[in-house]
mmCIF file of C-alpha atoms in Angstrom:
data_model
loop_
_atom_site.group_PDB
_atom_site.id
_atom_site.type_symbol
_atom_site.label_atom_id
_atom_site.label_comp_id
_atom_site.label_asym_id
_atom_site.label_seq_id
_atom_site.Cartn_x
_atom_site.Cartn_y
_atom_site.Cartn_z
ATOM 1 C CA GLY A 105 10.762 -1.054 -7.950
ATOM 2 C CA ALA A 106 7.836 -0.259 -10.210
ATOM 3 C CA VAL A 107 7.171 3.439 -10.741
ATOM 4 C CA VAL A 108 3.802 5.089 -11.218
ATOM 5 C CA SER A 109 3.455 8.734 -12.167
ATOM 6 C CA GLN A 110 0.527 11.128 -12.096
ATOM 7 C CA HIS A 111 -0.057 14.341 -13.948
ATOM 8 C CA PRO A 112 -0.703 17.004 -12.951
ATOM 9 C CA SER A 113 0.531 16.990 -9.364
ATOM 10 C CA TRP A 114 -1.902 19.752 -8.522
ATOM 11 C CA VAL A 115 -4.651 21.621 -10.321
ATOM 12 C CA ILE A 116 -6.954 24.521 -9.508
ATOM 13 C CA CYS A 117 -10.102 24.945 -11.570
ATOM 14 C CA LYS A 118 -13.331 26.862 -11.592
ATOM 15 C CA SER A 119 -16.607 25.278 -10.594
ATOM 16 C CA GLY A 120 -18.354 23.653 -13.545
ATOM 17 C CA THR A 121 -15.228 22.798 -15.520
ATOM 18 C CA SER A 122 -13.829 19.331 -16.164
ATOM 19 C CA VAL A 123 -10.406 18.149 -15.093
ATOM 20 C CA LYS A 124 -8.429 15.187 -16.430
ATOM 21 C CA ILE A 125 -5.828 13.374 -14.332
ATOM 22 C CA GLU A 126 -3.375 10.937 -15.919
ATOM 23 C CA CYS A 127 -1.853 7.880 -14.290
ATOM 24 C CA ARG A 128 1.049 6.097 -15.959
ATOM 25 C CA SER A 129 3.008 2.980 -15.124
ATOM 26 C CA LEU A 130 6.516 3.875 -16.265
ATOM 27 C CA ASP A 131 8.428 0.605 -16.324
ATOM 28 C CA PHE A 132 5.808 -2.105 -16.393
ATOM 29 C CA GLN A 133 2.503 -2.898 -18.002
ATOM 30 C CA ALA A 134 -0.546 -2.707 -15.802
ATOM 31 C CA THR A 135 -3.740 -4.375 -16.902
ATOM 32 C CA THR A 136 -5.418 -3.103 -13.757
ATOM 33 C CA MET A 137 -5.225 0.315 -12.192
ATOM 34 C CA PHE A 138 -7.124 1.730 -9.257
ATOM 35 C CA TRP A 139 -8.318 5.212 -8.392
ATOM 36 C CA TYR A 140 -8.621 6.494 -4.838
ATOM 37 C CA ARG A 141 -9.757 9.710 -3.233
ATOM 38 C CA GLN A 142 -8.479 11.052 0.070
ATOM 39 C CA PHE A 143 -9.963 13.930 2.029
ATOM 40 C CA PRO A 144 -7.870 15.787 4.626
ATOM 41 C CA LYS A 145 -7.042 13.728 7.708
ATOM 42 C CA GLN A 146 -8.894 10.732 6.293
ATOM 43 C CA SER A 147 -7.866 7.426 4.811
ATOM 44 C CA LEU A 148 -7.811 6.503 1.146
ATOM 45 C CA MET A 149 -11.161 5.537 -0.333
ATOM 46 C CA LEU A 150 -11.274 3.237 -3.352
ATOM 47 C CA MET A 151 -13.320 4.862 -6.112
ATOM 48 C CA ALA A 152 -12.974 2.481 -9.021
ATOM 49 C CA THR A 153 -11.042 -0.337 -10.619
ATOM 50 C CA SER A 154 -9.835 0.304 -14.134
ATOM 51 C CA ASN A 155 -9.123 -2.601 -16.465
ATOM 52 C CA GLU A 156 -7.375 -2.077 -19.776
ATOM 53 C CA GLY A 157 -9.764 -2.363 -22.698
ATOM 54 C CA SER A 158 -12.931 -2.644 -20.648
ATOM 55 C CA LYS A 159 -15.267 -0.494 -18.599
ATOM 56 C CA ALA A 160 -14.223 0.532 -15.141
ATOM 57 C CA THR A 161 -15.901 -0.929 -12.082
ATOM 58 C CA TYR A 162 -17.072 1.708 -9.646
ATOM 59 C CA GLU A 163 -17.463 1.354 -5.900
ATOM 60 C CA GLN A 164 -20.866 1.886 -4.372
ATOM 61 C CA GLY A 165 -21.719 5.538 -4.045
ATOM 62 C CA VAL A 166 -19.267 6.733 -6.704
ATOM 63 C CA GLU A 167 -20.989 8.357 -9.687
ATOM 64 C CA LYS A 168 -19.650 6.864 -12.900
ATOM 65 C CA ASP A 169 -20.941 9.781 -14.978
ATOM 66 C CA LYS A 170 -19.164 12.235 -12.713
ATOM 67 C CA PHE A 171 -15.835 10.415 -12.587
ATOM 68 C CA LEU A 172 -15.036 9.145 -16.071
ATOM 69 C CA ILE A 173 -12.271 6.559 -16.257
ATOM 70 C CA ASN A 174 -10.501 5.480 -19.414
ATOM 71 C CA HIS A 175 -7.828 2.790 -19.521
ATOM 72 C CA ALA A 176 -6.914 2.729 -23.184
ATOM 73 C CA SER A 177 -3.430 1.250 -22.913
ATOM 74 C CA LEU A 178 -1.421 -0.969 -20.617
ATOM 75 C CA THR A 179 0.456 2.000 -19.204
ATOM 76 C CA LEU A 180 -2.127 4.771 -19.028
ATOM 77 C CA SER A 181 -5.385 5.338 -17.173
ATOM 78 C CA THR A 182 -7.166 8.674 -16.951
ATOM 79 C CA LEU A 183 -9.711 10.032 -14.500
ATOM 80 C CA THR A 184 -11.869 12.934 -15.634
ATOM 81 C CA VAL A 185 -13.819 14.826 -13.008
ATOM 82 C CA THR A 186 -16.715 16.292 -14.963
ATOM 83 C CA SER A 187 -18.451 19.518 -13.965
ATOM 84 C CA ALA A 188 -16.304 19.798 -10.889
ATOM 85 C CA HIS A 189 -17.661 21.478 -7.764
ATOM 86 C CA PRO A 190 -15.954 22.548 -4.542
ATOM 87 C CA GLU A 191 -16.985 19.325 -2.812
ATOM 88 C CA ASP A 192 -14.889 17.421 -5.381
ATOM 89 C CA SER A 193 -11.768 19.102 -4.032
ATOM 90 C CA SER A 194 -9.593 16.281 -2.781
ATOM 91 C CA PHE A 195 -6.351 14.353 -3.178
ATOM 92 C CA TYR A 196 -6.728 11.826 -5.994
ATOM 93 C CA ILE A 197 -4.327 8.891 -6.035
ATOM 94 C CA CYS A 198 -3.946 6.136 -8.583
ATOM 95 C CA SER A 199 -2.225 2.811 -8.272
ATOM 96 C CA ALA A 200 -1.196 0.114 -10.686
ATOM 97 C CA ARG A 201 -1.253 -3.556 -9.910
ATOM 98 C CA GLY A 202 2.195 -5.030 -10.275
ATOM 99 C CA PRO A 203 3.062 -7.773 -12.720
ATOM 100 C CA THR A 204 2.309 -11.291 -11.591
ATOM 101 C CA SER A 205 5.449 -13.164 -10.629
ATOM 102 C CA GLY A 206 5.307 -16.700 -11.974
ATOM 103 C CA SER A 207 2.481 -18.558 -10.270
ATOM 104 C CA ALA A 208 2.185 -16.028 -7.469
ATOM 105 C CA THR A 209 -1.318 -14.816 -6.816
ATOM 106 C CA TYR A 210 -0.359 -11.760 -4.871
ATOM 107 C CA ASN A 211 -0.178 -8.438 -6.613
ATOM 108 C CA GLU A 212 1.015 -5.511 -4.622
ATOM 109 C CA GLN A 213 -0.118 -2.142 -5.819
ATOM 110 C CA PHE A 214 2.283 0.632 -6.687
ATOM 111 C CA PHE A 215 0.935 4.079 -5.989
ATOM 112 C CA GLY A 216 1.378 7.333 -7.796
ATOM 113 C CA PRO A 217 2.324 10.534 -5.966
ATOM 114 C CA GLY A 218 -1.231 11.880 -6.064
ATOM 115 C CA THR A 219 -2.981 14.885 -7.603
ATOM 116 C CA ARG A 220 -4.310 17.695 -5.441
ATOM 117 C CA LEU A 221 -7.532 19.079 -6.967
ATOM 118 C CA THR A 222 -8.938 22.367 -5.741
ATOM 119 C CA VAL A 223 -12.232 23.558 -7.195
ATOM 120 C CA LEU A 224 -13.038 27.212 -6.625
ATOM 121 C CA ASP B 88 -14.976 -2.232 3.638
ATOM 122 C CA ALA B 89 -11.682 -2.475 5.448
ATOM 123 C CA LYS B 90 -11.022 -5.820 7.080
ATOM 124 C CA THR B 91 -8.362 -4.553 9.443
ATOM 125 C CA THR B 92 -8.198 -2.617 12.700
ATOM 126 C CA GLN B 93 -5.168 -0.717 13.930
ATOM 127 C CA PRO B 94 -4.459 1.621 16.859
ATOM 128 C CA PRO B 95 -4.904 5.222 15.707
ATOM 129 C CA SER B 96 -1.526 6.457 16.884
ATOM 130 C CA MET B 97 1.785 5.388 18.375
ATOM 131 C CA ASP B 98 5.029 7.002 19.434
ATOM 132 C CA CYS B 99 8.482 5.495 19.186
ATOM 133 C CA ALA B 100 11.886 6.744 20.274
ATOM 134 C CA GLU B 101 14.419 7.244 17.525
ATOM 135 C CA GLY B 102 16.706 4.247 17.184
ATOM 136 C CA ARG B 103 14.311 1.891 18.924
ATOM 137 C CA ALA B 104 12.170 -0.752 17.288
ATOM 138 C CA ALA B 105 8.658 0.274 16.296
ATOM 139 C CA ASN B 106 6.093 -2.503 16.570
ATOM 140 C CA LEU B 107 2.821 -1.764 14.810
ATOM 141 C CA PRO B 108 -0.040 -4.233 15.411
ATOM 142 C CA CYS B 109 -2.916 -5.061 13.102
ATOM 143 C CA ASN B 110 -5.977 -7.235 13.604
ATOM 144 C CA HIS B 111 -7.509 -9.024 10.628
ATOM 145 C CA SER B 112 -9.631 -11.712 12.225
ATOM 146 C CA THR B 113 -11.827 -12.281 9.133
ATOM 147 C CA ILE B 114 -8.960 -12.864 6.722
ATOM 148 C CA SER B 115 -9.596 -15.581 4.133
ATOM 149 C CA GLY B 116 -7.217 -18.406 3.328
ATOM 150 C CA ASN B 117 -5.914 -16.916 0.089
ATOM 151 C CA GLU B 118 -5.709 -13.321 1.236
ATOM 152 C CA TYR B 119 -2.391 -11.627 1.811
ATOM 153 C CA VAL B 120 -1.479 -9.041 4.409
ATOM 154 C CA TYR B 121 0.093 -5.922 2.931
ATOM 155 C CA TRP B 122 1.678 -2.996 4.719
ATOM 156 C CA TYR B 123 2.020 0.457 3.239
ATOM 157 C CA ARG B 124 2.912 3.809 4.685
ATOM 158 C CA GLN B 125 1.967 7.315 3.663
ATOM 159 C CA ILE B 126 3.978 10.379 4.404
ATOM 160 C CA HIS B 127 1.980 13.581 4.371
ATOM 161 C CA SER B 128 0.619 14.537 0.946
ATOM 162 C CA GLN B 129 2.327 11.678 -0.873
ATOM 163 C CA GLY B 130 1.126 8.429 -2.353
ATOM 164 C CA PRO B 131 1.368 5.299 -0.194
ATOM 165 C CA GLN B 132 4.684 3.452 -0.247
ATOM 166 C CA TYR B 133 4.829 -0.327 -0.276
ATOM 167 C CA ILE B 134 6.653 -1.843 2.696
ATOM 168 C CA ILE B 135 6.104 -5.590 2.846
ATOM 169 C CA HIS B 136 3.528 -8.330 2.419
ATOM 170 C CA GLY B 137 3.011 -11.900 3.559
ATOM 171 C CA LEU B 138 0.628 -14.833 3.444
ATOM 172 C CA LYS B 139 1.370 -16.950 6.491
ATOM 173 C CA ASN B 140 5.117 -17.025 7.021
ATOM 174 C CA ASN B 141 7.085 -14.260 8.654
ATOM 175 C CA GLU B 142 8.789 -12.015 6.141
ATOM 176 C CA THR B 143 11.747 -9.645 6.244
ATOM 177 C CA ASN B 144 13.136 -7.163 3.764
ATOM 178 C CA GLU B 145 15.414 -4.166 3.879
ATOM 179 C CA MET B 146 12.675 -1.962 5.301
ATOM 180 C CA ALA B 147 10.888 -4.064 7.876
ATOM 181 C CA SER B 148 9.825 -7.418 9.248
ATOM 182 C CA LEU B 149 6.322 -8.826 9.217
ATOM 183 C CA ILE B 150 5.233 -11.252 11.888
ATOM 184 C CA ILE B 151 1.959 -13.089 11.199
ATOM 185 C CA THR B 152 0.338 -15.152 13.949
ATOM 186 C CA GLU B 153 -0.216 -18.822 13.318
ATOM 187 C CA ASP B 154 -3.988 -18.375 13.051
ATOM 188 C CA ARG B 155 -3.366 -15.414 10.697
ATOM 189 C CA LYS B 156 -5.831 -13.254 12.614
ATOM 190 C CA SER B 157 -3.265 -10.613 13.438
ATOM 191 C CA SER B 158 0.142 -9.377 12.416
ATOM 192 C CA THR B 159 2.855 -6.981 13.537
ATOM 193 C CA LEU B 160 5.040 -4.768 11.413
ATOM 194 C CA ILE B 161 8.457 -4.182 12.919
ATOM 195 C CA LEU B 162 10.703 -1.294 11.979
ATOM 196 C CA PRO B 163 13.925 -2.441 13.667
ATOM 197 C CA HIS B 164 15.611 0.951 14.160
ATOM 198 C CA ALA B 165 13.124 3.763 13.713
ATOM 199 C CA THR B 166 14.352 7.074 12.314
ATOM 200 C CA LEU B 167 12.638 10.442 12.090
ATOM 201 C CA ARG B 168 11.927 9.729 8.419
ATOM 202 C CA ASP B 169 9.751 6.791 9.458
ATOM 203 C CA THR B 170 7.143 9.189 10.846
ATOM 204 C CA ALA B 171 4.083 8.420 8.719
ATOM 205 C CA VAL B 172 0.668 6.794 8.673
ATOM 206 C CA TYR B 173 1.009 3.020 8.380
ATOM 207 C CA TYR B 174 -1.747 1.004 6.759
ATOM 208 C CA CYS B 175 -2.318 -2.715 7.116
ATOM 209 C CA ILE B 176 -4.431 -4.083 4.256
ATOM 210 C CA VAL B 177 -5.834 -7.486 3.460
ATOM 211 C CA GLY B 178 -6.356 -8.455 -0.156
ATOM 212 C CA GLY B 179 -6.422 -11.404 -2.474
ATOM 213 C CA PRO B 180 -7.348 -12.679 -5.893
ATOM 214 C CA ASN B 181 -10.935 -13.482 -4.937
ATOM 215 C CA THR B 182 -11.629 -9.797 -4.396
ATOM 216 C CA GLY B 183 -9.747 -8.656 -7.468
ATOM 217 C CA ASN B 184 -6.840 -7.626 -5.286
ATOM 218 C CA GLN B 185 -8.707 -4.451 -4.409
ATOM 219 C CA PHE B 186 -7.446 -2.571 -1.377
ATOM 220 C CA TYR B 187 -9.825 -1.152 1.197
ATOM 221 C CA PHE B 188 -7.862 1.080 3.509
ATOM 222 C CA GLY B 189 -8.680 1.335 7.191
ATOM 223 C CA THR B 190 -7.786 4.305 9.329
ATOM 224 C CA GLY B 191 -4.162 3.246 9.789
ATOM 225 C CA THR B 192 -1.716 4.026 12.595
ATOM 226 C CA SER B 193 -0.052 7.416 12.762
ATOM 227 C CA LEU B 194 3.489 6.689 13.926
ATOM 228 C CA THR B 195 5.525 9.531 15.362
ATOM 229 C CA VAL B 196 9.232 8.918 15.874
ATOM 230 C CA ILE B 197 10.525 11.097 18.668
ATOM 231 C CA PRO B 198 14.131 12.358 18.755
#
């Protein structure tokens, strides 16, 4: 099946610094990628939809200036948490929408392994 | 917002079938039902999806009711490695195939 990687798998940073997380589709091209955030013992929350070559679409309540998303190629999307604070500590997960099969309109998402961010 | 409701937790004996229900009464005609599972501190893993017909693959079976308002994921012979949180998600092209996760069902397989 399709493989999605994330880097780094975990990161610890000081409050006020910025952190970049990479999401790559390894064996397929993904015009659309998604970013999620998951707090402990909670479900995944969709943050934004990232389309290659265009601006990301953010969900209501997600600050676009705080969470910068760049999708510059068909295999790479990045999420930058700017001026991180302890409340930004979370598990960040990306997914890539799979390639369309013929005339099929479904597109399952393939998820990366996640990045654990801890802000001190 | 999530369009699905699931029981928060279930137990299943090892080797027995695990039947996980999901309600999606507001599903639209072109929306699919997807099932994923998440083992602690990992990204969700795709299991199966369907539109209106029952589906089966090497991992599980998906039974969708005729009115499409609910579905059941069946793990035919549960193992300890199937212990995870299972998410039922509804999505389709009209909503950009975005996934809004509900709370899921925490399945515990008991030896």
